[in-house]
Every structure is written in structure tokens, then in C-alpha cells.
PDB file of C-alpha atoms and ligand atoms in Angstrom:
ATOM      1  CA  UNK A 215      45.369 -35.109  18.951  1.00 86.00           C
ATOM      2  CA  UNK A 216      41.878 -36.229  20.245  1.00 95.00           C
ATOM      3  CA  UNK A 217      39.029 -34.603  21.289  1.00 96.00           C
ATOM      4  CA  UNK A 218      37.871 -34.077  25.025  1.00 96.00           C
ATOM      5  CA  UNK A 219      34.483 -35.374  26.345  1.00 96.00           C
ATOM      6  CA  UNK A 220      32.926 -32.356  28.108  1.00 96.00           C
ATOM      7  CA  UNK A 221      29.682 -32.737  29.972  1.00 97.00           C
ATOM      8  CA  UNK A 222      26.665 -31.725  28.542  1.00 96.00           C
ATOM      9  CA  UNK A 223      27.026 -27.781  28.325  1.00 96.00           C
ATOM     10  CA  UNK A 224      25.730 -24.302  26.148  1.00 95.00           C
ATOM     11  CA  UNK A 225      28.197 -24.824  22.984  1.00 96.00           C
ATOM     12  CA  UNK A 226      26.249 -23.563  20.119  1.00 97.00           C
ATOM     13  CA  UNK A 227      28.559 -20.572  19.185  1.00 97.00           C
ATOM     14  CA  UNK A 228      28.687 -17.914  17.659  1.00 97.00           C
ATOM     15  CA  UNK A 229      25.254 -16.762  18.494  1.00 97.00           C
ATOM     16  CA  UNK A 230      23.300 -13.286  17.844  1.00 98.00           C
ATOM     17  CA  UNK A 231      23.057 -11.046  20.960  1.00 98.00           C
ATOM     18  CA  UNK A 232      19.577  -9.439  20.467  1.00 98.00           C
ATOM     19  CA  UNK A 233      17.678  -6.872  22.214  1.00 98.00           C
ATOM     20  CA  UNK A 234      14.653  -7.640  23.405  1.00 99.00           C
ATOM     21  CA  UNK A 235      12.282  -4.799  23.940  1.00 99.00           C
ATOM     22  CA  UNK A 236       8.654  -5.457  25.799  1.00 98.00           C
ATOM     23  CA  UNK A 237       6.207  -3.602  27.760  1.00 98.00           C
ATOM     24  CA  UNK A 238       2.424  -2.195  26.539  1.00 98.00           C
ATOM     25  CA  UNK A 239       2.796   1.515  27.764  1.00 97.00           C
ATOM     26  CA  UNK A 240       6.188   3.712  28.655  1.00 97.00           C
ATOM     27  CA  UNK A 241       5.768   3.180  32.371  1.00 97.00           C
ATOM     28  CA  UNK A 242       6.464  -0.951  31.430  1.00 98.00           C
ATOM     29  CA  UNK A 243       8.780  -0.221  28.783  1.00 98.00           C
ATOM     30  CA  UNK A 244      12.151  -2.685  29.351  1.00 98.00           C
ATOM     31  CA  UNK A 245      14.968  -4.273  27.624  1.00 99.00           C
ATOM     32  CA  UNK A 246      16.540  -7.512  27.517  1.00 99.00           C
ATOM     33  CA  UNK A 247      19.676  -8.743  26.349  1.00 99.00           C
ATOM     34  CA  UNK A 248      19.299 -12.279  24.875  1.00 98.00           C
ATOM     35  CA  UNK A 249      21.617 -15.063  23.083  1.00 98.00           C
ATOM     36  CA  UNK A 250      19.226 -17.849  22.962  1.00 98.00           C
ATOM     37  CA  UNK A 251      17.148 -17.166  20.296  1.00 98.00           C
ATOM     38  CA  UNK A 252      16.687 -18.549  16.879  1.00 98.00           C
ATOM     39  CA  UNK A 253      14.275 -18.834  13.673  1.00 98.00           C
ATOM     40  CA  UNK A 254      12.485 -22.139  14.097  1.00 98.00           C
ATOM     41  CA  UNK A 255       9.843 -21.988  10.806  1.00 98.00           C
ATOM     42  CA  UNK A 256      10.057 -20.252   7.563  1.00 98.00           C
ATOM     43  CA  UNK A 257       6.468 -20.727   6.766  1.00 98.00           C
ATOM     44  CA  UNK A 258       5.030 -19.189   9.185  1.00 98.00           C
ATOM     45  CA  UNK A 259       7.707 -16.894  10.239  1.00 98.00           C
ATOM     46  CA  UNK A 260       8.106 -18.071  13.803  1.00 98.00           C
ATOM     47  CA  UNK A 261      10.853 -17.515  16.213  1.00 98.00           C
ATOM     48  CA  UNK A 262      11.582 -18.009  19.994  1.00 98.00           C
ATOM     49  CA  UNK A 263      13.596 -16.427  22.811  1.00 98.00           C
ATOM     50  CA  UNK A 264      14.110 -18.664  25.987  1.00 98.00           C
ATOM     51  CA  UNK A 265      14.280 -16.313  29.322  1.00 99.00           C
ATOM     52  CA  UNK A 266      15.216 -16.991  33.104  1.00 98.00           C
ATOM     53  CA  UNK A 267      11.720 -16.650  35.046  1.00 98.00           C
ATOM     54  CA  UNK A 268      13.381 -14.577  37.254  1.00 98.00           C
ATOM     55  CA  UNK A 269      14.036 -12.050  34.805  1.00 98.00           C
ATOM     56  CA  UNK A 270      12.055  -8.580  35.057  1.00 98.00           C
ATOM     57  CA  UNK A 271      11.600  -8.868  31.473  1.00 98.00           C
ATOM     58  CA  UNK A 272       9.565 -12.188  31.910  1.00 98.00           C
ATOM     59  CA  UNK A 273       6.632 -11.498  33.545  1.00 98.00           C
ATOM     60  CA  UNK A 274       5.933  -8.605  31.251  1.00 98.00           C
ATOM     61  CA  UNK A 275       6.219 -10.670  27.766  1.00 98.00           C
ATOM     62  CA  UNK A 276       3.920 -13.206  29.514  1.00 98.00           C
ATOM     63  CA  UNK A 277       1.352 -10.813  30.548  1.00 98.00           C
ATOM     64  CA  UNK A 278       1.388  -9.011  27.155  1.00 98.00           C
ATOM     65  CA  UNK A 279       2.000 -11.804  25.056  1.00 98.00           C
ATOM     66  CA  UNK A 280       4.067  -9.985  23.180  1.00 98.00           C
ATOM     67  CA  UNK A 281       7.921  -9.034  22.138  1.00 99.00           C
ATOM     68  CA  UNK A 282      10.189  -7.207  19.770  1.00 99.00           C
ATOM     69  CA  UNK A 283      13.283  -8.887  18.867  1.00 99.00           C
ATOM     70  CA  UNK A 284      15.950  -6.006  17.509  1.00 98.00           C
ATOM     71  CA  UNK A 285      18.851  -6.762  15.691  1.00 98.00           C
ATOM     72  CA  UNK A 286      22.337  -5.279  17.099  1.00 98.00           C
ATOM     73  CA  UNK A 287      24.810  -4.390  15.737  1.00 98.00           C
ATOM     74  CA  UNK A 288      28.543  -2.549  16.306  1.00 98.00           C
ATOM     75  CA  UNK A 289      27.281   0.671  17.287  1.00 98.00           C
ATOM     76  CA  UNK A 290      25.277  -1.013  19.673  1.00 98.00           C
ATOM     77  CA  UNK A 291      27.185  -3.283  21.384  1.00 98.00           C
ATOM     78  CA  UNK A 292      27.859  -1.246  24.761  1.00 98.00           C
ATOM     79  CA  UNK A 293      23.604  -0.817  25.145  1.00 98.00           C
ATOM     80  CA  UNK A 294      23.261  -4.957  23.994  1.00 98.00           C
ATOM     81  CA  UNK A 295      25.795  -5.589  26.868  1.00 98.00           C
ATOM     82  CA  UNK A 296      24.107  -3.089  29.591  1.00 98.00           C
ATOM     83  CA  UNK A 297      20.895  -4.345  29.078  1.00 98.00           C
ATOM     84  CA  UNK A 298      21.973  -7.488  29.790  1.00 98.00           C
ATOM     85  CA  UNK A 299      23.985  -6.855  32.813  1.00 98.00           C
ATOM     86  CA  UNK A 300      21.213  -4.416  34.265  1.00 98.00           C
ATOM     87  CA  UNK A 301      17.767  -4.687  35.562  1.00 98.00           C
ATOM     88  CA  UNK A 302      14.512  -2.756  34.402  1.00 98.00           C
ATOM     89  CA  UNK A 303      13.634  -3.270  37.983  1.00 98.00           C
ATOM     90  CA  UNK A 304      16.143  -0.400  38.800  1.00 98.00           C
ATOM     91  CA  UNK A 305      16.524   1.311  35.919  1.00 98.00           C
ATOM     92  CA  UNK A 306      14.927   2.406  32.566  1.00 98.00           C
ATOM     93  CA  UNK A 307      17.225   0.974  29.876  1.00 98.00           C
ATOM     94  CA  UNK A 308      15.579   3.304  27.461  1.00 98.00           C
ATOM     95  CA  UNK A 309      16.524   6.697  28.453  1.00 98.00           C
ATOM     96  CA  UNK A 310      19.768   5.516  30.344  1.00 98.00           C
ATOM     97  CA  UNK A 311      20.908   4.172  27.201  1.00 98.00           C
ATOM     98  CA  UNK A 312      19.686   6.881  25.123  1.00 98.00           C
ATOM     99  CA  UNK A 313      17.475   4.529  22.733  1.00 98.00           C
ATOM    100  CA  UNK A 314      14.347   5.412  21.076  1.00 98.00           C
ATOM    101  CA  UNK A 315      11.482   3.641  21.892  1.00 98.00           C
ATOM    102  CA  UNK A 316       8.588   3.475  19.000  1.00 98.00           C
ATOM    103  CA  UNK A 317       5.667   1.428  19.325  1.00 98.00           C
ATOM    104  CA  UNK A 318       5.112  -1.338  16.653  1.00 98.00           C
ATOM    105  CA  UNK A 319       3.093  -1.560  14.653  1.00 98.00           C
ATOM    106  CA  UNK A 320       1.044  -5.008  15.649  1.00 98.00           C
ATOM    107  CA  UNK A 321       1.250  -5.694  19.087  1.00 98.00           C
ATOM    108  CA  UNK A 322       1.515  -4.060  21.829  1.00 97.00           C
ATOM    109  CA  UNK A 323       5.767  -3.412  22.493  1.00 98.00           C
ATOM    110  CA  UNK A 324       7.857  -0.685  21.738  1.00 98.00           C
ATOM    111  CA  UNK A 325      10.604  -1.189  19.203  1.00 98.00           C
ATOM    112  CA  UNK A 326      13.950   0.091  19.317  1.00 98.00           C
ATOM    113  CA  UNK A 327      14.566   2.975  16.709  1.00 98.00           C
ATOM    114  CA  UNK A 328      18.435   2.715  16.501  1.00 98.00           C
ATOM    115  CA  UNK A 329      18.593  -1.372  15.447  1.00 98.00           C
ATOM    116  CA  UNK A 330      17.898  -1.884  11.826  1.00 98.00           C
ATOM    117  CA  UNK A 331      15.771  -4.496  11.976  1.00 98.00           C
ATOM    118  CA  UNK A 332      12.642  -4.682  14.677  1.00 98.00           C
ATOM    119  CA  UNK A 333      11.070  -8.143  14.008  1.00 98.00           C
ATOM    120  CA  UNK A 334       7.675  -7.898  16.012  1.00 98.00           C
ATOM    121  CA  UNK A 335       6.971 -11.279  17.480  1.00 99.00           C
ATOM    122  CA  UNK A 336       3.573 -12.566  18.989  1.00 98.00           C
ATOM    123  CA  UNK A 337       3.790 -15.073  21.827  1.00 98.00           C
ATOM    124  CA  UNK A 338       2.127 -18.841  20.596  1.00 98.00           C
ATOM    125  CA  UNK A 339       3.241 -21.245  23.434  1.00 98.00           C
ATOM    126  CA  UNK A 340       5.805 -21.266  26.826  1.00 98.00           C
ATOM    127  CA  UNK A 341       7.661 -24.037  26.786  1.00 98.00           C
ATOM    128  CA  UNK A 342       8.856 -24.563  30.704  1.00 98.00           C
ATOM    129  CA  UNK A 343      12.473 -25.995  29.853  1.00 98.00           C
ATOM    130  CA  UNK A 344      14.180 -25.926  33.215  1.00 98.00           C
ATOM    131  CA  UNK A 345      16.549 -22.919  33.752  1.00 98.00           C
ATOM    132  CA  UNK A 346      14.598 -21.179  30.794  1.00 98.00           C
ATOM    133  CA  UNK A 347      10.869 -20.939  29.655  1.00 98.00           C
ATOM    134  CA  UNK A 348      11.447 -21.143  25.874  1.00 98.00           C
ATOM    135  CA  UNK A 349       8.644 -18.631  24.179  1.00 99.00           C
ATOM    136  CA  UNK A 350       7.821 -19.706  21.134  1.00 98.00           C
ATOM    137  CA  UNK A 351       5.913 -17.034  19.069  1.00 98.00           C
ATOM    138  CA  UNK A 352       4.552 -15.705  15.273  1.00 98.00           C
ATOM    139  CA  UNK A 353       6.544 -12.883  13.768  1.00 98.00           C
ATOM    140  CA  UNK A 354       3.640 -10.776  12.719  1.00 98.00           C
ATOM    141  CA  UNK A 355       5.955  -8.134  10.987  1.00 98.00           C
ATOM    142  CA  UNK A 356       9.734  -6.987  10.795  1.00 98.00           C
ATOM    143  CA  UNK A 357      10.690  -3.693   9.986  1.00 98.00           C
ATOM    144  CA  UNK A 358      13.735  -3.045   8.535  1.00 98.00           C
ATOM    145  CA  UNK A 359      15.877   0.415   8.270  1.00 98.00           C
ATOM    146  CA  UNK A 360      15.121   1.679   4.787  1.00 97.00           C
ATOM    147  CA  UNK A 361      19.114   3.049   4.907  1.00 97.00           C
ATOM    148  CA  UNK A 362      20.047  -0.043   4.354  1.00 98.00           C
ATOM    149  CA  UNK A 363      17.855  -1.028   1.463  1.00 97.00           C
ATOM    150  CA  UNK A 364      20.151  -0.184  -2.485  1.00 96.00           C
ATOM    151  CA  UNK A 365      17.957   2.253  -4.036  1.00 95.00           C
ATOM    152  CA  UNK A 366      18.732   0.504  -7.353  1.00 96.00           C
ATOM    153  CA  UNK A 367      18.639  -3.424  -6.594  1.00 97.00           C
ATOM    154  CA  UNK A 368      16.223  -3.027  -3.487  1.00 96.00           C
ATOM    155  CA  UNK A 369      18.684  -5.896  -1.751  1.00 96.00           C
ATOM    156  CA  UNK A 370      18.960  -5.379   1.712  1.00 97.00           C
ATOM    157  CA  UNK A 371      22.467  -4.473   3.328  1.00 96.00           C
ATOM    158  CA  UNK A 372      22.316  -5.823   6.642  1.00 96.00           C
ATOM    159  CA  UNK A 373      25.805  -6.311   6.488  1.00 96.00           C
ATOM    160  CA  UNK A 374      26.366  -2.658   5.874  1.00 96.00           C
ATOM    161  CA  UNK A 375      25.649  -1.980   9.419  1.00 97.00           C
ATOM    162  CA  UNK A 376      27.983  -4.578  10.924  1.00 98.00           C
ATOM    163  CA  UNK A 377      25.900  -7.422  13.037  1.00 98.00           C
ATOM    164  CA  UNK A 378      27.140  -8.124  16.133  1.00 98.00           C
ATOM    165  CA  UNK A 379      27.724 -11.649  17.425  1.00 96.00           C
ATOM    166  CA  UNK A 380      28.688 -13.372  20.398  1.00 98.00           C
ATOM    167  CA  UNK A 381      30.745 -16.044  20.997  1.00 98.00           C
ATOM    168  CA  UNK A 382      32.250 -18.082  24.628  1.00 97.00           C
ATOM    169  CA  UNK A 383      31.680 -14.386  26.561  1.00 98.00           C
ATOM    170  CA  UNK A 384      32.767 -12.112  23.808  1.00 98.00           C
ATOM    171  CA  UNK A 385      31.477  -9.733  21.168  1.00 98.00           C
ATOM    172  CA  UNK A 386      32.316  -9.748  17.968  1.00 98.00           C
ATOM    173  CA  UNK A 387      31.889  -7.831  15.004  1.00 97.00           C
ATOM    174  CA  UNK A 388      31.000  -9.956  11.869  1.00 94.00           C
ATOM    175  CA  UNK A 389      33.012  -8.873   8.684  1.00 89.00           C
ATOM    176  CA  UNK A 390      34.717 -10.671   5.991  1.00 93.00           C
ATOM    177  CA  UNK A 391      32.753 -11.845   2.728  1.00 95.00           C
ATOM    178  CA  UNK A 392      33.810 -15.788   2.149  1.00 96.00           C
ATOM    179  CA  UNK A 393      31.246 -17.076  -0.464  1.00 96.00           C
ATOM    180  CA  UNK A 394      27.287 -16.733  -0.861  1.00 95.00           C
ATOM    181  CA  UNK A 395      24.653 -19.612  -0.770  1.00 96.00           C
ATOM    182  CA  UNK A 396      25.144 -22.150  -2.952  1.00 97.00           C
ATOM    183  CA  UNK A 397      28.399 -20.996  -4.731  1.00 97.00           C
ATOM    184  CA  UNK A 398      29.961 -25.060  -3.499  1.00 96.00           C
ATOM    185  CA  UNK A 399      27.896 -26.117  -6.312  1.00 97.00           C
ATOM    186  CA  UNK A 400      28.481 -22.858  -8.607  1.00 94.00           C
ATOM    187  CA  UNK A 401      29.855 -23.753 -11.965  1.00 90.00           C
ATOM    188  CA  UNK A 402      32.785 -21.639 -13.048  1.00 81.00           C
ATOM    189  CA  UNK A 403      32.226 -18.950 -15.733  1.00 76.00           C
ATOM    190  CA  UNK A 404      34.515 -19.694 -19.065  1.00 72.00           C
TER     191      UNK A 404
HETATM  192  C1  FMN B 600      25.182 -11.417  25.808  1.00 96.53           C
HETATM  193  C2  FMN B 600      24.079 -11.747  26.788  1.00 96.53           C
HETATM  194  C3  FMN B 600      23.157 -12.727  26.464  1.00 96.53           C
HETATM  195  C4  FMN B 600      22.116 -13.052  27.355  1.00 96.53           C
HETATM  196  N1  FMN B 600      21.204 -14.018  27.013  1.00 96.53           N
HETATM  197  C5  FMN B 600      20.169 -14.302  27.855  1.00 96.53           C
HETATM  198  C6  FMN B 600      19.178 -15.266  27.467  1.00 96.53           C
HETATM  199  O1  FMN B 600      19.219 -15.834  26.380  1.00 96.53           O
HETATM  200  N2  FMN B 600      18.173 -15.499  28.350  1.00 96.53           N
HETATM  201  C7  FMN B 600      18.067 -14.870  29.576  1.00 96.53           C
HETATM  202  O2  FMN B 600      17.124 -15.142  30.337  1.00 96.53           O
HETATM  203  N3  FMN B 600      19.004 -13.940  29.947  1.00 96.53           N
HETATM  204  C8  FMN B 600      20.029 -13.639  29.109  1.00 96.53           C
HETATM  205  N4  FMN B 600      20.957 -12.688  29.472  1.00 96.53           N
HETATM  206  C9  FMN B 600      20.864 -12.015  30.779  1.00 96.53           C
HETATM  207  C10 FMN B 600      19.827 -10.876  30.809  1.00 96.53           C
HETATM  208  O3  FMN B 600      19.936 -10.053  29.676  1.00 96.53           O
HETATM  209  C11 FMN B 600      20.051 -10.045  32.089  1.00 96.53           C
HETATM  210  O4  FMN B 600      19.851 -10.840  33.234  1.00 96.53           O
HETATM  211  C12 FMN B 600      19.256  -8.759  32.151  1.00 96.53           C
HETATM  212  O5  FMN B 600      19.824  -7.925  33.124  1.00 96.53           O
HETATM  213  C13 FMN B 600      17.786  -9.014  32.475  1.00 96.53           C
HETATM  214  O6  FMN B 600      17.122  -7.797  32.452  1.00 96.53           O
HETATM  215  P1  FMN B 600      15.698  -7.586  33.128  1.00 96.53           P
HETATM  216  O7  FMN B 600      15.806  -8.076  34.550  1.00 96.53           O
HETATM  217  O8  FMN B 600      15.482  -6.102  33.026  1.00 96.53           O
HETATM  218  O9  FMN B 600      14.702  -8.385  32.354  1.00 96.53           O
HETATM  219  C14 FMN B 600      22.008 -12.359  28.596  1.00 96.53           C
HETATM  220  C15 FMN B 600      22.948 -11.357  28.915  1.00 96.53           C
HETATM  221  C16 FMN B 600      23.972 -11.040  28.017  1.00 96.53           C
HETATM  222  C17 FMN B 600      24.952  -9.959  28.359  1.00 96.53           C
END
């Protein structure tokens, strides 16, 4: 069995399926489902999201300058997938999805209660791609549900709250623990 040649396409899968939550006062307030988005520096913390122009969501992280990136996760998946289906144009994705929106706490974007982790992001640079404008952007501070956190160890559970994923179309929920970094090279305790 070989491999087919397929021409140049979006392959990079499984992905996050984030919620993207913009807008400086209630009346701007909107939601965006996005899958391309990534860390792209450790030190400094920066991210990016890359977003259709012709998304509603676009103009108003341009104008602001500013976006929340929230984490999803099982219990969210029907509000990742309906903000990504529907416009803020016609709707408010907020209250029709019964989310809490609560400002953050460096720039101007509200943050969505229910995710566990709200990673507040600062626009650097647009990067005009083609389809997509890629924003590139500081993360100025991520909050993270304090649920989560082992009152003994302080580690954070992330995985306690099962992250969503997406993959060719689908949702799925991550799950199964197979190793931890580093435990290839782990020598064997005698
Ligand atoms: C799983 C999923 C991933 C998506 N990823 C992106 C993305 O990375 N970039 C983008 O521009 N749109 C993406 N979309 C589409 C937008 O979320 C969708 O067009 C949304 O309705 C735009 O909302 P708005 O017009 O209120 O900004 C995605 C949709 C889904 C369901």
C-alpha cells in the first residue's frame, strides 16, 4: 500500500476548537468559533488566531485590538459549534447560548465564564494570508478555573474537564492517559 498525493489542502488534525470572545462594551459583545489557532512563542507568551475578513467577529478584534481565546471543552461543545455556524450580526451568542460574559482583566474583551481557561490576548501584527488575516498577538494574562487546580499539589487538571478537539468535521472528546513528557527516555524503576 502507497500513499496518495493530495493537493495542497488544511490537514493539520486534530486541532482545538476555541471560542473566541471580542467586543469593548455589551452592545459589541460576540463570539467566534475558531480551529486555526496555535501557541507560536513561549517567551513571550504569544499566540494567533487566523479569521475570514468577512467574519463579523473581524472587524471588531481589529478595531479593539484585542481578543479572548477560551478553552472548550465537552460541556461546551453544542455553544463551540453554534457560534461557529451563527452570526453576531443576527444574533447575540451570549445570551442565546446562555454564557456568561465577564470582562478581563487587561484589555478590553469579555471572557467567557463557563470555559476554564480565558487566555487574554493583545493584538501585535495582521498578517494578510489570503483566505485568512492571521492575528498574531501577546497573551497578557490567562485565567484559569481555580476548580480545576489540586488543593494539595496546586497541578492544574485541565484534563479533568474534558478538552474538546476537532478533527476532519468532527468533535471529539479527548480522554485516555498514554504516557507524559519525556517518559521515551524514562529509566525503569528496579
Ligand atoms: C469548528 C469550527 C472551526 C472554525 N474555525 C474558523 C477559523 O479558524 N477561522 C474563521 O475565520 N472561521 C472559522 N469558523 C467559522 C466561524 O466560526 C463562523 O463563520 C462564525 O459564524 C463567524 O461568526 P461571526 O460572523 O459572528 O464572527 C469555524 C467554525 C467552526 C464550527
Amino acid at each position: 500500500m502507497g500513499k496518495l498525493i493530495w493537493k495542497p489542502g488544511t490537514m493539520i488534525y486534530p486541532l482545538p476548537a476555541v471560542m473566541v470572545s471580542c467586543g469593548a462594551d455589551p452592545g459589541e459583545f460576540n463570539i467566534i468559533t475558531i480551529s486555526w489557532t496555535g501557541t507560536i512563542c513561549s517567551d513571550p507568551a504569544m499566540c494567533y488566531i487566523s479569521v475570514r475578513p468577512e467574519r463579523h467577529s473581524y472587524g471588531i478584534i481589529k478595531k479593539n485590538g484585542a481578543y479572548v481565546i477560551n478553552l472548550t471543552t465537552k460541556s461546551l461543545a453544542f455553544a463551540t459549534d453554534w457560534c461557529g455556524v451563527k452570526s453576531g450580526v443576527k444574533y447575540n451568542k451570549f445570551t442565546e447560548m446562555g454564557l456568561t460574559p465577564v470582562m478581563a482583566s487587561k484589555i478590553n474583551a469579555p471572557m467567557i465564564k463557563e470555559s476554564p481557561v480565558n487566555i487574554e490576548c493583545k493584538v501585535r501584527d495582521i498578517i494578510e494570508l489570503g483566505s485568512h488575516h492571521m492575528f498574531i498577538s501577546d497573551v497578557v494574562a490567562v485565567n484559569a478555573e481555580e476548580e480545576l487546580i489540586d488543593k494539595e499539589t496546586g497541578v492544574f487538571r485541565l484534563n479533568d474537564a474534558v478538552p474538546l478537539c476537532y478533527s476532519h468535521g468532527k468533535y471529539y472528546e479527548t480522554g485516555k492517559l498514554i504516557g507524559k513528557f519525556g517518559f521515551s527516555v524514562e529509566k525503569k524503576k528496579k
